PDB file of C-alpha atoms in Angstrom:
ATOM      1  CA  VAL P   1      81.165 117.996   5.297  1.00  0.00           C
ATOM      2  CA  GLN P   2      82.273 114.647   3.118  1.00  0.00           C
ATOM      3  CA  LEU P   3      83.770 111.234   2.909  1.00  0.00           C
ATOM      4  CA  GLN P   4      86.012 110.575  -0.425  1.00  0.00           C
ATOM      5  CA  ALA P   5      86.315 106.156  -0.291  1.00  0.00           C
ATOM      6  CA  SER P   6      89.356 104.227  -1.683  1.00  0.00           C
ATOM      7  CA  GLY P   7      90.688 100.991  -2.719  1.00  0.00           C
ATOM      8  CA  GLY P   8      88.862  98.867  -3.914  1.00  0.00           C
ATOM      9  CA  GLY P   9      89.007  96.805  -6.509  1.00  0.00           C
ATOM     10  CA  LEU P  10      89.612  93.540  -7.166  1.00  0.00           C
ATOM     11  CA  VAL P  11      91.336  90.353  -5.673  1.00  0.00           C
ATOM     12  CA  GLN P  12      91.517  86.752  -5.243  1.00  0.00           C
ATOM     13  CA  ALA P  13      90.106  84.960  -3.483  1.00  0.00           C
ATOM     14  CA  GLY P  14      92.429  84.468  -0.194  1.00  0.00           C
ATOM     15  CA  GLY P  15      94.005  88.165  -0.402  1.00  0.00           C
ATOM     16  CA  SER P  16      93.916  91.556   0.614  1.00  0.00           C
ATOM     17  CA  LEU P  17      92.749  94.870   0.127  1.00  0.00           C
ATOM     18  CA  ARG P  18      93.005  97.862   2.117  1.00  0.00           C
ATOM     19  CA  LEU P  19      90.266 100.468   1.593  1.00  0.00           C
ATOM     20  CA  SER P  20      89.665 104.385   2.975  1.00  0.00           C
ATOM     21  CA  CYS P  21      87.759 107.342   4.110  1.00  0.00           C
ATOM     22  CA  ALA P  22      88.617 110.045   4.211  1.00  0.00           C
ATOM     23  CA  ALA P  23      86.422 112.566   5.971  1.00  0.00           C
ATOM     24  CA  SER P  24      86.635 116.700   4.965  1.00  0.00           C
ATOM     25  CA  GLY P  25      84.802 120.119   5.702  1.00  0.00           C
ATOM     26  CA  SER P  26      83.649 121.552   8.933  1.00  0.00           C
ATOM     27  CA  ILE P  27      84.210 119.487  11.481  1.00  0.00           C
ATOM     28  CA  PHE P  28      84.419 120.164  14.953  1.00  0.00           C
ATOM     29  CA  SER P  29      84.556 116.066  15.891  1.00  0.00           C
ATOM     30  CA  ILE P  30      83.607 113.043  14.551  1.00  0.00           C
ATOM     31  CA  ASN P  31      82.539 110.028  16.671  1.00  0.00           C
ATOM     32  CA  ASP P  32      81.235 106.550  15.296  1.00  0.00           C
ATOM     33  CA  MET P  33      83.317 105.729  11.588  1.00  0.00           C
ATOM     34  CA  GLY P  34      82.996 102.477   9.770  1.00  0.00           C
ATOM     35  CA  TRP P  35      81.733 100.412   7.000  1.00  0.00           C
ATOM     36  CA  TYR P  36      77.696  98.305   5.858  1.00  0.00           C
ATOM     37  CA  ARG P  37      77.831  97.040   2.341  1.00  0.00           C
ATOM     38  CA  GLN P  38      76.110  95.311  -0.200  1.00  0.00           C
ATOM     39  CA  ALA P  39      75.301  92.575  -2.756  1.00  0.00           C
ATOM     40  CA  PRO P  40      73.093  91.859  -5.770  1.00  0.00           C
ATOM     41  CA  GLY P  41      70.116  91.464  -4.488  1.00  0.00           C
ATOM     42  CA  LYS P  42      71.098  91.343  -0.510  1.00  0.00           C
ATOM     43  CA  GLN P  43      70.642  93.447   2.391  1.00  0.00           C
ATOM     44  CA  ARG P  44      72.899  95.835   3.014  1.00  0.00           C
ATOM     45  CA  GLU P  45      75.023  94.859   5.931  1.00  0.00           C
ATOM     46  CA  LEU P  46      77.052  95.961   8.995  1.00  0.00           C
ATOM     47  CA  VAL P  47      80.581  95.566   8.265  1.00  0.00           C
ATOM     48  CA  ALA P  48      82.520  97.419  11.430  1.00  0.00           C
ATOM     49  CA  THR P  49      82.330 100.137  13.264  1.00  0.00           C
ATOM     50  CA  ILE P  50      84.616 102.532  14.980  1.00  0.00           C
ATOM     51  CA  THR P  51      84.271 104.763  18.109  1.00  0.00           C
ATOM     52  CA  SER P  52      86.261 107.622  18.572  1.00  0.00           C
ATOM     53  CA  GLY P  53      88.027 105.806  21.267  1.00  0.00           C
ATOM     54  CA  GLY P  54      88.384 102.581  19.025  1.00  0.00           C
ATOM     55  CA  ILE P  55      87.045 100.581  20.298  1.00  0.00           C
ATOM     56  CA  THR P  56      85.844  98.799  17.323  1.00  0.00           C
ATOM     57  CA  ASN P  57      82.883  95.973  16.549  1.00  0.00           C
ATOM     58  CA  TYR P  58      82.695  94.048  13.591  1.00  0.00           C
ATOM     59  CA  ALA P  59      80.205  91.787  11.915  1.00  0.00           C
ATOM     60  CA  ASP P  60      80.113  87.715  11.955  1.00  0.00           C
ATOM     61  CA  SER P  61      81.187  87.618   8.998  1.00  0.00           C
ATOM     62  CA  VAL P  62      84.430  89.222   9.012  1.00  0.00           C
ATOM     63  CA  LYS P  63      84.879  88.256  12.392  1.00  0.00           C
ATOM     64  CA  GLY P  64      88.785  87.733  12.622  1.00  0.00           C
ATOM     65  CA  ARG P  65      89.527  88.628   8.644  1.00  0.00           C
ATOM     66  CA  PHE P  66      88.623  92.109   9.284  1.00  0.00           C
ATOM     67  CA  THR P  67      90.230  95.253  10.691  1.00  0.00           C
ATOM     68  CA  ILE P  68      88.744  98.942  10.762  1.00  0.00           C
ATOM     69  CA  SER P  69      90.938 101.304  12.311  1.00  0.00           C
ATOM     70  CA  ARG P  70      90.981 105.014  12.096  1.00  0.00           C
ATOM     71  CA  ASP P  71      93.588 108.212  12.297  1.00  0.00           C
ATOM     72  CA  ASN P  72      91.976 110.829  14.346  1.00  0.00           C
ATOM     73  CA  ALA P  73      94.627 113.911  13.198  1.00  0.00           C
ATOM     74  CA  LYS P  74      93.971 112.378   9.462  1.00  0.00           C
ATOM     75  CA  ASN P  75      89.767 111.918   9.683  1.00  0.00           C
ATOM     76  CA  THR P  76      89.834 108.663   7.904  1.00  0.00           C
ATOM     77  CA  VAL P  77      88.859 105.331   8.777  1.00  0.00           C
ATOM     78  CA  TYR P  78      90.416 102.127   7.260  1.00  0.00           C
ATOM     79  CA  LEU P  79      89.279  98.632   7.101  1.00  0.00           C
ATOM     80  CA  GLN P  80      91.696  95.966   6.480  1.00  0.00           C
ATOM     81  CA  MET P  81      90.538  92.929   5.167  1.00  0.00           C
ATOM     82  CA  ILE P  82      92.845  89.283   4.139  1.00  0.00           C
ATOM     83  CA  SER P  83      91.574  86.179   3.754  1.00  0.00           C
ATOM     84  CA  LEU P  84      88.648  87.755   0.877  1.00  0.00           C
ATOM     85  CA  LYS P  85      86.075  85.753  -0.176  1.00  0.00           C
ATOM     86  CA  PRO P  86      83.941  85.962  -2.818  1.00  0.00           C
ATOM     87  CA  GLU P  87      80.962  86.273  -1.500  1.00  0.00           C
ATOM     88  CA  ASP P  88      82.800  88.968   0.407  1.00  0.00           C
ATOM     89  CA  THR P  89      82.328  90.532  -2.673  1.00  0.00           C
ATOM     90  CA  ALA P  90      80.400  93.857  -2.729  1.00  0.00           C
ATOM     91  CA  VAL P  91      80.185  98.074  -2.331  1.00  0.00           C
ATOM     92  CA  TYR P  92      81.752  98.980   0.143  1.00  0.00           C
ATOM     93  CA  SER P  93      81.043 101.916   1.309  1.00  0.00           C
ATOM     94  CA  CYS P  94      82.017 104.474   4.619  1.00  0.00           C
ATOM     95  CA  PHE P  95      80.177 106.758   6.899  1.00  0.00           C
ATOM     96  CA  ALA P  96      80.311 108.329  10.160  1.00  0.00           C
ATOM     97  CA  TYR P  97      78.833 110.339  12.511  1.00  0.00           C
ATOM     98  CA  VAL P  98      80.688 114.447  11.753  1.00  0.00           C
ATOM     99  CA  LYS P  99      80.185 117.259  14.815  1.00  0.00           C
ATOM    100  CA  ARG P 100      80.384 120.253  13.108  1.00  0.00           C
ATOM    101  CA  SER P 101      80.163 122.412  15.483  1.00  0.00           C
ATOM    102  CA  TYR P 102      79.702 122.254  19.865  1.00  0.00           C
ATOM    103  CA  TYR P 103      76.323 122.949  19.739  1.00  0.00           C
ATOM    104  CA  LEU P 104      75.202 121.004  17.213  1.00  0.00           C
ATOM    105  CA  PRO P 105      74.405 116.828  17.225  1.00  0.00           C
ATOM    106  CA  SER P 106      76.033 114.724  15.443  1.00  0.00           C
ATOM    107  CA  ILE P 107      74.386 113.887  11.620  1.00  0.00           C
ATOM    108  CA  ASP P 108      75.475 111.046   9.452  1.00  0.00           C
ATOM    109  CA  TYR P 109      78.002 111.881   6.668  1.00  0.00           C
ATOM    110  CA  TRP P 110      77.983 109.083   4.036  1.00  0.00           C
ATOM    111  CA  GLY P 111      81.924 108.502   1.247  1.00  0.00           C
ATOM    112  CA  GLN P 112      80.196 107.243  -2.503  1.00  0.00           C
ATOM    113  CA  GLY P 113      80.639 103.875  -2.250  1.00  0.00           C
ATOM    114  CA  THR P 114      83.830 101.979  -3.416  1.00  0.00           C
ATOM    115  CA  GLN P 115      83.305  98.124  -5.344  1.00  0.00           C
ATOM    116  CA  VAL P 116      85.301  95.253  -4.047  1.00  0.00           C
ATOM    117  CA  THR P 117      85.392  91.587  -6.597  1.00  0.00           C
ATOM    118  CA  VAL P 118      85.936  88.919  -5.459  1.00  0.00           C
ATOM    119  CA  SER P 119      86.853  86.407  -7.813  1.00  0.00           C
ATOM    120  CA  SER P 120      87.382  82.121  -7.249  1.00  0.00           C
TER     121      SER P 120
END
């Protein structure tokens, strides 16, 4: 199973970006998906999660500005980010809890990380 993240880049404060993360490989089902971020010198922060049924959770720091969604048919999770701030600058990594067959437990898989830089 591989997760391929895309969509990072450089944007001015107040701007928007949309991250995508597509899972591929031997997939029976996907449970929770989400995004973490880590800025230099800071602890990793859980940004947002979404269940297979579409229930979402957000870090307080991004509520009202970020929206997580998923397309189950495409095994893809998205993170729409608006009103970006310099403090949102970080490497964003996606994850997914994947069952590779009915008989196997869910295991977390990770994307490679994509850099988001917000200039002031």
